[in-house]
Short mmCIF file of C-alpha atoms in Angstrom, two decimals:
data_model
loop_
_atom_site.label_atom_id
_atom_site.label_comp_id
_atom_site.label_asym_id
_atom_site.label_seq_id
_atom_site.Cartn_x
_atom_site.Cartn_y
_atom_site.Cartn_z
CA UNK A 1 -24.07 2.66 17.56
CA UNK A 2 -25.31 4.93 20.41
CA UNK A 3 -28.87 5.03 19.01
CA UNK A 4 -29.16 1.27 18.64
CA UNK A 5 -29.49 -0.69 15.44
CA UNK A 6 -33.30 -0.66 15.48
CA UNK A 7 -33.42 3.15 15.64
CA UNK A 8 -30.76 3.37 12.93
CA UNK A 9 -32.77 1.09 10.64
CA UNK A 10 -35.91 3.13 11.29
CA UNK A 11 -34.08 6.29 10.21
CA UNK A 12 -32.61 4.52 7.18
CA UNK A 13 -36.04 3.27 6.14
CA UNK A 14 -37.39 6.83 6.23
CA UNK A 15 -34.43 8.12 4.19
CA UNK A 16 -34.84 5.35 1.62
CA UNK A 17 -38.57 6.08 1.33
CA UNK A 18 -37.81 9.73 0.56
CA UNK A 19 -35.22 8.76 -2.05
CA UNK A 20 -37.60 6.32 -3.70
CA UNK A 21 -40.28 8.98 -3.73
CA UNK A 22 -37.87 11.25 -5.61
CA UNK A 23 -37.27 8.57 -8.23
CA UNK A 24 -34.04 6.98 -7.02
CA UNK A 25 -33.96 3.23 -7.56
CA UNK A 26 -30.95 2.28 -5.41
CA UNK A 27 -29.10 0.33 -4.27
CA UNK A 28 -29.17 2.34 -1.06
CA UNK A 29 -27.16 0.27 1.42
CA UNK A 30 -23.60 -1.00 1.08
CA UNK A 31 -22.26 -4.17 2.66
CA UNK A 32 -18.63 -3.14 2.93
CA UNK A 33 -15.60 -5.38 3.41
CA UNK A 34 -12.98 -2.62 3.37
CA UNK A 35 -12.85 -1.80 7.11
CA UNK A 36 -12.33 -5.47 7.93
CA UNK A 37 -9.69 -6.08 5.26
CA UNK A 38 -7.81 -2.92 6.24
CA UNK A 39 -7.84 -4.04 9.87
CA UNK A 40 -6.23 -7.34 8.87
CA UNK A 41 -9.08 -9.74 8.09
CA UNK A 42 -8.41 -12.75 5.90
CA UNK A 43 -10.34 -13.19 2.65
CA UNK A 44 -12.77 -15.63 4.27
CA UNK A 45 -13.29 -13.26 7.22
CA UNK A 46 -13.95 -10.34 4.88
CA UNK A 47 -16.56 -12.37 2.99
CA UNK A 48 -18.20 -13.50 6.23
CA UNK A 49 -18.37 -9.90 7.46
CA UNK A 50 -19.90 -8.69 4.20
CA UNK A 51 -22.68 -11.27 4.02
CA UNK A 52 -23.32 -10.88 7.77
CA UNK A 53 -23.87 -7.15 7.16
CA UNK A 54 -26.31 -8.05 4.41
CA UNK A 55 -28.20 -10.41 6.69
CA UNK A 56 -28.38 -7.71 9.37
CA UNK A 57 -29.79 -5.20 6.89
CA UNK A 58 -32.39 -7.69 5.69
CA UNK A 59 -33.54 -8.39 9.26
CA UNK A 60 -33.62 -4.71 10.11
CA UNK A 61 -35.59 -3.69 7.02
CA UNK A 62 -38.02 -6.58 7.39
CA UNK A 63 -38.67 -5.54 10.99
CA UNK A 64 -39.64 -2.08 9.67
CA UNK A 65 -42.14 -3.53 7.23
CA UNK A 66 -40.05 -3.79 4.07
CA UNK A 67 -40.67 -7.01 2.11
CA UNK A 68 -37.55 -9.17 1.88
CA UNK A 69 -37.59 -9.05 -1.91
CA UNK A 70 -37.50 -5.24 -1.85
CA UNK A 71 -34.92 -5.20 0.94
CA UNK A 72 -32.55 -7.47 -1.00
CA UNK A 73 -32.77 -5.15 -4.01
CA UNK A 74 -31.58 -2.24 -1.85
CA UNK A 75 -28.18 -3.80 -1.15
CA UNK A 76 -24.83 -3.53 -2.89
CA UNK A 77 -21.50 -5.08 -1.91
CA UNK A 78 -17.92 -3.80 -1.75
CA UNK A 79 -14.83 -6.01 -1.58
CA UNK A 80 -11.13 -5.24 -1.59
CA UNK A 81 -8.81 -6.52 -4.30
CA UNK A 82 -5.14 -7.10 -3.58
CA UNK A 83 -2.09 -8.39 -5.39
CA UNK A 84 -2.78 -12.06 -4.71
CA UNK A 85 -4.37 -12.56 -8.10
CA UNK A 86 -6.00 -15.95 -7.69
CA UNK A 87 -7.36 -15.44 -4.18
CA UNK A 88 -8.87 -12.12 -5.29
CA UNK A 89 -10.56 -13.75 -8.28
CA UNK A 90 -11.90 -16.48 -6.01
CA UNK A 91 -13.12 -13.97 -3.39
CA UNK A 92 -15.27 -12.02 -5.83
CA UNK A 93 -16.70 -15.23 -7.31
CA UNK A 94 -17.35 -16.70 -3.87
CA UNK A 95 -19.42 -13.69 -2.79
CA UNK A 96 -22.01 -14.40 -5.48
CA UNK A 97 -22.24 -18.04 -4.36
CA UNK A 98 -22.61 -17.03 -0.72
CA UNK A 99 -25.28 -14.42 -1.28
CA UNK A 100 -27.24 -16.76 -3.54
CA UNK A 101 -27.22 -19.26 -0.67
CA UNK A 102 -28.60 -16.64 1.70
CA UNK A 103 -31.34 -15.67 -0.75
CA UNK A 104 -32.28 -19.33 -1.16
CA UNK A 105 -32.36 -19.79 2.63
CA UNK A 106 -34.86 -16.93 3.10
CA UNK A 107 -37.04 -18.05 0.22
CA UNK A 108 -35.94 -15.57 -2.43
CA UNK A 109 -34.87 -16.47 -5.96
CA UNK A 110 -31.18 -15.86 -6.59
CA UNK A 111 -30.67 -12.62 -8.48
CA UNK A 112 -27.63 -10.71 -9.79
CA UNK A 113 -25.96 -8.53 -7.17
CA UNK A 114 -23.86 -5.43 -7.65
CA UNK A 115 -20.24 -5.83 -6.49
CA UNK A 116 -17.85 -2.91 -6.35
CA UNK A 117 -14.13 -3.58 -5.93
CA UNK A 118 -11.42 -1.31 -4.54
CA UNK A 119 -7.70 -1.98 -4.56
CA UNK A 120 -6.52 -2.76 -1.04
CA UNK A 121 -5.10 -0.05 1.20
CA UNK A 122 -3.09 -2.52 3.22
CA UNK A 123 -0.98 -3.69 0.27
CA UNK A 124 0.29 -0.16 -0.51
CA UNK A 125 3.83 0.88 0.41
CA UNK A 126 5.46 4.26 0.96
CA UNK A 127 8.87 2.87 0.04
CA UNK A 128 9.53 2.14 -3.64
CA UNK A 129 5.93 3.25 -4.34
CA UNK A 130 6.13 2.63 -8.08
CA UNK A 131 5.73 -1.07 -7.30
CA UNK A 132 2.22 -0.10 -6.18
CA UNK A 133 1.36 0.41 -9.85
CA UNK A 134 2.02 -3.28 -10.47
CA UNK A 135 0.11 -4.27 -7.35
CA UNK A 136 -2.89 -2.19 -8.38
CA UNK A 137 -2.84 -3.57 -11.93
CA UNK A 138 -2.89 -7.16 -10.66
CA UNK A 139 -5.66 -6.34 -8.18
CA UNK A 140 -7.79 -4.53 -10.76
CA UNK A 141 -7.35 -7.36 -13.26
CA UNK A 142 -8.28 -9.97 -10.65
CA UNK A 143 -11.38 -8.07 -9.54
CA UNK A 144 -12.50 -7.79 -13.16
CA UNK A 145 -11.94 -11.48 -13.82
CA UNK A 146 -13.76 -12.27 -10.57
CA UNK A 147 -16.87 -10.41 -11.71
CA UNK A 148 -16.72 -6.94 -10.16
CA UNK A 149 -19.20 -4.53 -11.72
CA UNK A 150 -16.92 -1.57 -11.00
CA UNK A 151 -13.39 -1.17 -9.69
CA UNK A 152 -11.71 1.80 -8.01
CA UNK A 153 -7.92 1.82 -8.28
CA UNK A 154 -6.05 3.70 -5.55
CA UNK A 155 -3.27 5.97 -6.89
CA UNK A 156 0.18 4.52 -6.32
CA UNK A 157 1.16 7.39 -3.99
CA UNK A 158 -1.96 7.15 -1.79
CA UNK A 159 0.02 5.85 1.20
CA UNK A 160 2.25 8.94 1.02
CA UNK A 161 -0.45 11.59 0.85
CA UNK A 162 -2.75 13.40 -1.57
CA UNK A 163 -1.87 12.06 -5.06
CA UNK A 164 -0.98 14.47 -7.82
CA UNK A 165 -2.52 14.51 -11.29
CA UNK A 166 -0.09 11.99 -12.76
CA UNK A 167 -0.77 9.41 -10.04
CA UNK A 168 -4.53 9.86 -10.36
CA UNK A 169 -4.35 9.57 -14.13
CA UNK A 170 -2.39 6.31 -13.90
CA UNK A 171 -4.97 4.94 -11.47
CA UNK A 172 -7.90 6.01 -13.63
CA UNK A 173 -6.40 4.55 -16.79
CA UNK A 174 -5.49 1.19 -15.27
CA UNK A 175 -8.99 -0.27 -15.53
CA UNK A 176 -9.62 1.42 -18.88
CA UNK A 177 -6.52 -0.17 -20.42
CA UNK A 178 -7.44 -3.57 -18.98
CA UNK A 179 -10.94 -3.26 -20.40
CA UNK A 180 -9.91 -2.10 -23.85
CA UNK A 181 -6.70 -4.09 -24.33
CA UNK A 182 -7.51 -7.24 -22.37
CA UNK A 183 -11.27 -7.22 -23.12
CA UNK A 184 -12.17 -8.12 -19.56
CA UNK A 185 -15.77 -7.02 -20.10
CA UNK A 186 -16.47 -9.28 -23.08
CA UNK A 187 -16.71 -12.61 -21.24
CA UNK A 188 -18.99 -13.48 -18.34
CA UNK A 189 -17.05 -15.24 -15.58
CA UNK A 190 -13.92 -16.02 -17.64
CA UNK A 191 -12.48 -18.06 -14.76
CA UNK A 192 -15.37 -20.55 -14.88
CA UNK A 193 -14.19 -24.08 -15.49
CA UNK A 194 -10.59 -23.43 -14.43
CA UNK A 195 -10.05 -26.23 -11.93
CA UNK A 196 -7.69 -24.37 -9.63
CA UNK A 197 -9.85 -21.25 -9.40
CA UNK A 198 -13.07 -23.25 -9.04
CA UNK A 199 -11.52 -25.22 -6.16
CA UNK A 200 -10.20 -22.04 -4.54
CA UNK A 201 -13.61 -20.38 -4.91
CA UNK A 202 -15.43 -23.32 -3.33
CA UNK A 203 -12.90 -23.60 -0.50
CA UNK A 204 -13.15 -19.88 0.26
CA UNK A 205 -16.94 -19.98 0.18
CA UNK A 206 -17.03 -22.93 2.60
CA UNK A 207 -14.67 -21.19 5.05
CA UNK A 208 -16.58 -17.92 4.83
CA UNK A 209 -19.92 -19.67 5.36
CA UNK A 210 -18.60 -21.34 8.50
CA UNK A 211 -17.41 -17.99 9.88
CA UNK A 212 -20.72 -16.38 8.90
CA UNK A 213 -22.60 -18.98 10.94
CA UNK A 214 -20.41 -18.19 13.96
CA UNK A 215 -21.17 -14.48 13.54
CA UNK A 216 -24.90 -15.16 13.18
CA UNK A 217 -24.87 -17.15 16.43
CA UNK A 218 -23.66 -14.14 18.48
CA UNK A 219 -25.97 -12.41 20.96
CA UNK A 220 -25.23 -9.15 22.79
CA UNK A 221 -27.49 -6.64 24.57
CA UNK A 222 -30.59 -7.77 22.73
CA UNK A 223 -28.93 -7.75 19.32
CA UNK A 224 -28.06 -10.72 17.12
CA UNK A 225 -25.71 -11.55 14.28
CA UNK A 226 -23.26 -8.96 13.00
CA UNK A 227 -24.50 -6.20 15.30
CA UNK A 228 -23.91 -8.43 18.33
CA UNK A 229 -20.58 -9.71 17.00
CA UNK A 230 -19.29 -6.16 16.68
CA UNK A 231 -20.61 -5.20 20.10
CA UNK A 232 -19.19 -8.15 22.04
CA UNK A 233 -15.79 -8.09 20.34
CA UNK A 234 -16.17 -11.39 18.48
CA UNK A 235 -15.27 -9.88 15.10
CA UNK A 236 -12.30 -7.96 16.52
CA UNK A 237 -10.95 -11.12 18.16
CA UNK A 238 -11.44 -13.12 14.97
CA UNK A 239 -9.53 -10.55 12.94
CA UNK A 240 -6.80 -10.28 15.58
CA UNK A 241 -5.93 -13.96 15.14
CA UNK A 242 -5.48 -13.37 11.42
CA UNK A 243 -3.36 -10.27 12.05
CA UNK A 244 -1.06 -12.16 14.43
CA UNK A 245 -0.44 -14.93 11.90
CA UNK A 246 0.17 -12.48 9.06
CA UNK A 247 2.48 -10.33 11.18
CA UNK A 248 4.64 -13.37 11.84
CA UNK A 249 4.73 -14.21 8.12
CA UNK A 250 5.71 -10.63 7.27
CA UNK A 251 8.41 -10.55 9.93
CA UNK A 252 9.99 -13.77 8.66
CA UNK A 253 9.51 -12.71 4.99
CA UNK A 254 7.37 -15.76 4.33
CA UNK A 255 5.05 -13.04 3.04
CA UNK A 256 7.55 -10.79 1.22
CA UNK A 257 6.84 -7.17 0.27
CA UNK A 258 8.78 -6.20 -2.83
CA UNK A 259 10.69 -2.96 -2.39
CA UNK A 260 10.28 -3.03 1.38
CA UNK A 261 11.12 -6.40 2.96
CA UNK A 262 12.59 -7.79 -0.28
CA UNK A 263 14.81 -6.04 -2.85
CA UNK A 264 14.75 -2.56 -1.25
CA UNK A 265 15.94 0.33 -3.37
CA UNK A 266 18.32 2.15 -1.04
CA UNK A 267 18.83 4.89 -3.63
CA UNK A 268 15.17 5.60 -4.38
CA UNK A 269 14.11 9.16 -5.18
CA UNK A 270 11.20 10.56 -3.12
CA UNK A 271 7.86 10.77 -4.95
CA UNK A 272 5.93 14.04 -5.03
CA UNK A 273 2.45 14.33 -3.50
CA UNK A 274 0.21 17.37 -3.22
CA UNK A 275 -0.01 17.07 0.58
CA UNK A 276 1.43 14.54 3.06
CA UNK A 277 -0.78 11.92 4.65
CA UNK A 278 -2.18 12.97 8.03
CA UNK A 279 -1.85 10.10 10.56
CA UNK A 280 -5.10 8.61 11.75
CA UNK A 281 -6.01 9.03 15.46
CA UNK A 282 -4.32 6.38 17.57
CA UNK A 283 -7.52 5.64 19.46
CA UNK A 284 -9.29 4.20 16.40
CA UNK A 285 -10.98 1.03 17.74
CA UNK A 286 -10.61 -0.90 14.49
CA UNK A 287 -7.37 0.47 13.00
CA UNK A 288 -6.49 0.10 9.34
CA UNK A 289 -3.09 -1.41 8.67
CA UNK A 290 -0.79 -1.57 5.66
CA UNK A 291 1.34 -4.70 5.48
CA UNK A 292 4.54 -2.77 4.80
CA UNK A 293 4.31 -0.47 7.84
CA UNK A 294 6.62 -2.41 10.21
CA UNK A 295 9.46 -2.53 7.68
CA UNK A 296 8.87 1.05 6.57
CA UNK A 297 9.25 2.10 10.20
CA UNK A 298 12.72 0.51 10.22
CA UNK A 299 13.74 2.46 7.13
CA UNK A 300 12.38 5.65 8.70
CA UNK A 301 14.52 5.05 11.81
CA UNK A 302 17.63 4.50 9.70
CA UNK A 303 16.87 7.62 7.63
CA UNK A 304 16.40 9.69 10.78
CA UNK A 305 19.71 8.38 12.16
CA UNK A 306 21.46 9.30 8.91
CA UNK A 307 19.93 12.78 8.94
CA UNK A 308 21.01 13.31 12.55
CA UNK A 309 24.54 11.87 12.40
CA UNK A 310 25.43 12.25 8.73
CA UNK A 311 26.01 8.50 8.25
CA UNK A 312 23.85 5.43 7.99
CA UNK A 313 24.24 2.49 10.35
CA UNK A 314 26.75 0.29 8.50
CA UNK A 315 27.43 -3.43 8.32
CA UNK A 316 30.67 -4.83 6.93
CA UNK A 317 30.36 -8.12 5.04
CA UNK A 318 33.22 -10.35 6.13
CA UNK A 319 33.33 -12.61 3.09
CA UNK A 320 35.26 -15.83 3.70
CA UNK A 321 36.81 -18.09 1.07
CA UNK A 322 36.49 -17.76 -2.69
CA UNK A 323 33.84 -15.76 -4.53
CA UNK A 324 31.90 -18.94 -5.28
CA UNK A 325 31.84 -19.73 -1.56
CA UNK A 326 30.36 -16.49 -0.27
CA UNK A 327 28.38 -14.87 -3.10
CA UNK A 328 24.97 -16.46 -2.41
CA UNK A 329 24.91 -15.67 1.29
CA UNK A 330 26.60 -12.30 0.86
CA UNK A 331 23.90 -11.16 -1.57
CA UNK A 332 21.20 -12.56 0.70
CA UNK A 333 22.67 -10.68 3.67
CA UNK A 334 23.04 -7.46 1.66
CA UNK A 335 19.38 -7.59 0.65
CA UNK A 336 18.29 -8.34 4.21
CA UNK A 337 20.27 -5.53 5.87
CA UNK A 338 19.25 -2.95 3.27
CA UNK A 339 15.64 -3.72 4.17
CA UNK A 340 16.43 -2.04 7.51
CA UNK A 341 18.12 0.95 5.90
CA UNK A 342 21.67 -0.18 6.69
CA UNK A 343 24.61 0.72 4.47
CA UNK A 344 26.16 -2.62 3.52
CA UNK A 345 29.89 -2.51 2.81
CA UNK A 346 30.68 -5.07 0.11
CA UNK A 347 34.00 -6.51 -1.03
CA UNK A 348 35.39 -9.22 -3.30
CA UNK A 349 36.61 -11.40 -0.46
CA UNK A 350 40.05 -11.92 1.00
CA UNK A 351 41.11 -15.28 -0.41
CA UNK A 352 44.68 -15.91 -1.53
CA UNK A 353 45.66 -17.97 -4.59
CA UNK A 354 44.95 -21.22 -2.71
CA UNK A 355 41.51 -20.04 -1.58
CA UNK A 356 42.48 -19.51 2.05
CA UNK A 357 41.10 -16.42 3.76
CA UNK A 358 43.63 -13.72 4.67
CA UNK A 359 42.09 -12.79 8.01
CA UNK A 360 44.57 -9.97 8.58
CA UNK A 361 43.49 -8.29 5.34
CA UNK A 362 39.84 -8.85 6.25
CA UNK A 363 40.27 -7.23 9.67
CA UNK A 364 42.18 -4.31 8.12
CA UNK A 365 39.34 -3.76 5.64
CA UNK A 366 36.82 -3.84 8.48
CA UNK A 367 38.74 -1.19 10.42
CA UNK A 368 39.01 0.99 7.31
CA UNK A 369 35.27 0.70 6.60
CA UNK A 370 34.22 2.54 9.74
CA UNK A 371 31.38 0.07 10.27
CA UNK A 372 30.35 -0.89 13.78
CA UNK A 373 28.84 -4.24 12.80
CA UNK A 374 30.15 -7.16 10.74
CA UNK A 375 28.45 -10.17 9.20
CA UNK A 376 30.35 -13.28 8.16
CA UNK A 377 29.30 -14.69 4.80
CA UNK A 378 30.33 -17.98 3.21
CA UNK A 379 29.36 -21.64 2.91
CA UNK A 380 29.13 -23.99 5.87
CA UNK A 381 32.15 -25.88 4.56
CA UNK A 382 34.25 -22.71 4.80
CA UNK A 383 32.76 -21.52 8.09
CA UNK A 384 33.47 -24.70 9.96
CA UNK A 385 36.81 -25.68 8.44
CA UNK A 386 39.76 -25.57 10.90
CA UNK A 387 41.35 -22.14 11.10
CA UNK A 388 45.02 -21.74 10.20
CA UNK A 389 47.17 -20.02 12.82
CA UNK A 390 44.11 -19.39 14.97
CA UNK A 391 44.13 -17.42 18.20
CA UNK A 392 42.57 -20.50 19.79
CA UNK A 393 43.97 -23.84 18.54
CA UNK A 394 40.61 -25.63 18.05
CA UNK A 395 38.75 -22.73 16.42
CA UNK A 396 36.95 -23.02 13.12
CA UNK A 397 37.53 -20.25 10.57
CA UNK A 398 34.26 -18.54 11.53
CA UNK A 399 35.17 -18.56 15.22
CA UNK A 400 38.69 -17.28 14.58
CA UNK A 401 37.56 -14.44 12.30
CA UNK A 402 34.81 -13.51 14.76
CA UNK A 403 37.32 -13.22 17.60
CA UNK A 404 39.60 -11.04 15.49
CA UNK A 405 36.73 -8.77 14.41
CA UNK A 406 35.55 -8.42 17.97
CA UNK A 407 39.10 -7.54 19.03
CA UNK A 408 39.15 -4.98 16.18
CA UNK A 409 36.15 -3.19 17.66
CA UNK A 410 33.07 -4.82 16.11
CA UNK A 411 30.13 -3.97 18.34
CA UNK A 412 27.92 -6.72 16.93
CA UNK A 413 28.76 -9.83 14.93
CA UNK A 414 26.40 -11.83 12.75
CA UNK A 415 26.68 -14.88 10.54
CA UNK A 416 24.78 -15.42 7.29
CA UNK A 417 23.31 -18.89 7.67
CA UNK A 418 22.15 -21.20 10.45
CA UNK A 419 24.55 -22.07 13.27
CA UNK A 420 23.39 -25.65 13.70
CA UNK A 421 25.39 -27.59 16.27
CA UNK A 422 28.04 -24.85 16.35
CA UNK A 423 25.81 -22.24 18.00
CA UNK A 424 27.36 -22.47 21.48
CA UNK A 425 30.93 -22.12 20.21
CA UNK A 426 30.00 -19.32 17.80
CA UNK A 427 28.30 -17.44 20.63
CA UNK A 428 31.41 -17.79 22.77
CA UNK A 429 33.42 -16.34 19.86
CA UNK A 430 31.11 -13.30 19.78
CA UNK A 431 28.46 -14.12 17.15
CA UNK A 432 25.06 -13.36 18.63
CA UNK A 433 22.71 -13.18 15.62
CA UNK A 434 22.12 -15.11 12.42
CA UNK A 435 20.63 -14.10 9.07
CA UNK A 436 18.97 -16.93 7.18
CA UNK A 437 15.85 -17.66 5.14
CA UNK A 438 12.98 -17.95 7.60
CA UNK A 439 14.56 -15.96 10.43
CA UNK A 440 12.49 -13.19 12.00
CA UNK A 441 13.92 -10.40 9.86
CA UNK A 442 11.79 -7.74 11.51
CA UNK A 443 13.00 -8.65 15.00
CA UNK A 444 16.62 -8.98 13.87
CA UNK A 445 16.70 -5.58 12.15
CA UNK A 446 14.89 -3.95 15.06
CA UNK A 447 17.58 -5.28 17.41
CA UNK A 448 20.42 -4.09 15.17
CA UNK A 449 18.97 -0.60 14.78
CA UNK A 450 18.65 -0.40 18.54
CA UNK A 451 22.31 -1.37 18.94
CA UNK A 452 23.22 1.28 16.36
CA UNK A 453 21.40 3.94 18.37
CA UNK A 454 18.82 4.56 15.65
#
């Protein structure tokens, strides 16, 4: 704010006076949570930022001679709604509790406030964008249940560019259908009395109030509260901690993104938009982020590689043992690698009538596939059983097959599952990476795409 907050409030007070003189009743000022949520803030951080904005406006208007009662009536509030249904319901309910506490603290009677909700930008995906329709429906429903006075639903193609008429119509009708078919507007606070939601609301309000007090305690260049917290970097640092934790959860798929980091549709058809999205300037000091962006970047790299070379980076699944032995981990691995845009070469295994793996047939299939990478898939019992006629006498089946695949030209070898105590021996056999629930999928796929030259 080059002019300073005091000068800004003086200008705002003059503008509001003109509007009131022309008959406008307000509200005139918005306490907006969207920039903070888009930059990665948690729900409690978003609430703290919103009520801290409100407190700053009240102080600024009072300093310019506006009675607090009139100043409070000039405010409205905007929150984001995302596809975590219960936390969104709790967030909207918690805001009313928090603002009532502020009004009580400054000697005002609690009054109804106007809350506008908007479906979250950061939850949108460019890949498999039709899932965004479901995300937006959940978010809109949750905002309504939580007590939003109005809700804006982003079109499902918004992350791709300017939505066409069909996408805008779907967005516009989402809230109308929920109102008319689910009767969301006929009950005041329908979540009241639900133990889980009440507890979540109270917990969120307590956390947000604690963060609000930290913001209010900030001082910077003669300013206090939210203005100071923005100026000295306190808010940015607070949000950065939340971003780091969420980024880790996204990378390990603890926070899955359907259609992007889980269950990708490798055969999806591109969706039409009126104009592509123009990237925001990189020097934005408080950048907005969509959760799916890191995984979408992987798919973009794989697509670009396919367009350049005519083929996708490919991974051959070296299924060991019987179908019952390898199916679970083979399907897990297929899903994981397709998240990165890899072509996964499946097969029905190479077991003979006794269930033993025909490693010669497996290696021949790998050579015929043209893949540069291979991933072993089976149960631990099969992996670590003694190999028959192994190249090295003491090798387990996994070690023996890995050596043969490496000899056959595999540039990278993986194993679906955790290595446990066998990691050193597996590494010596050529297996360098492991795909398992909880692994850093983002880092693993980034490494593999780099090895593939994508």
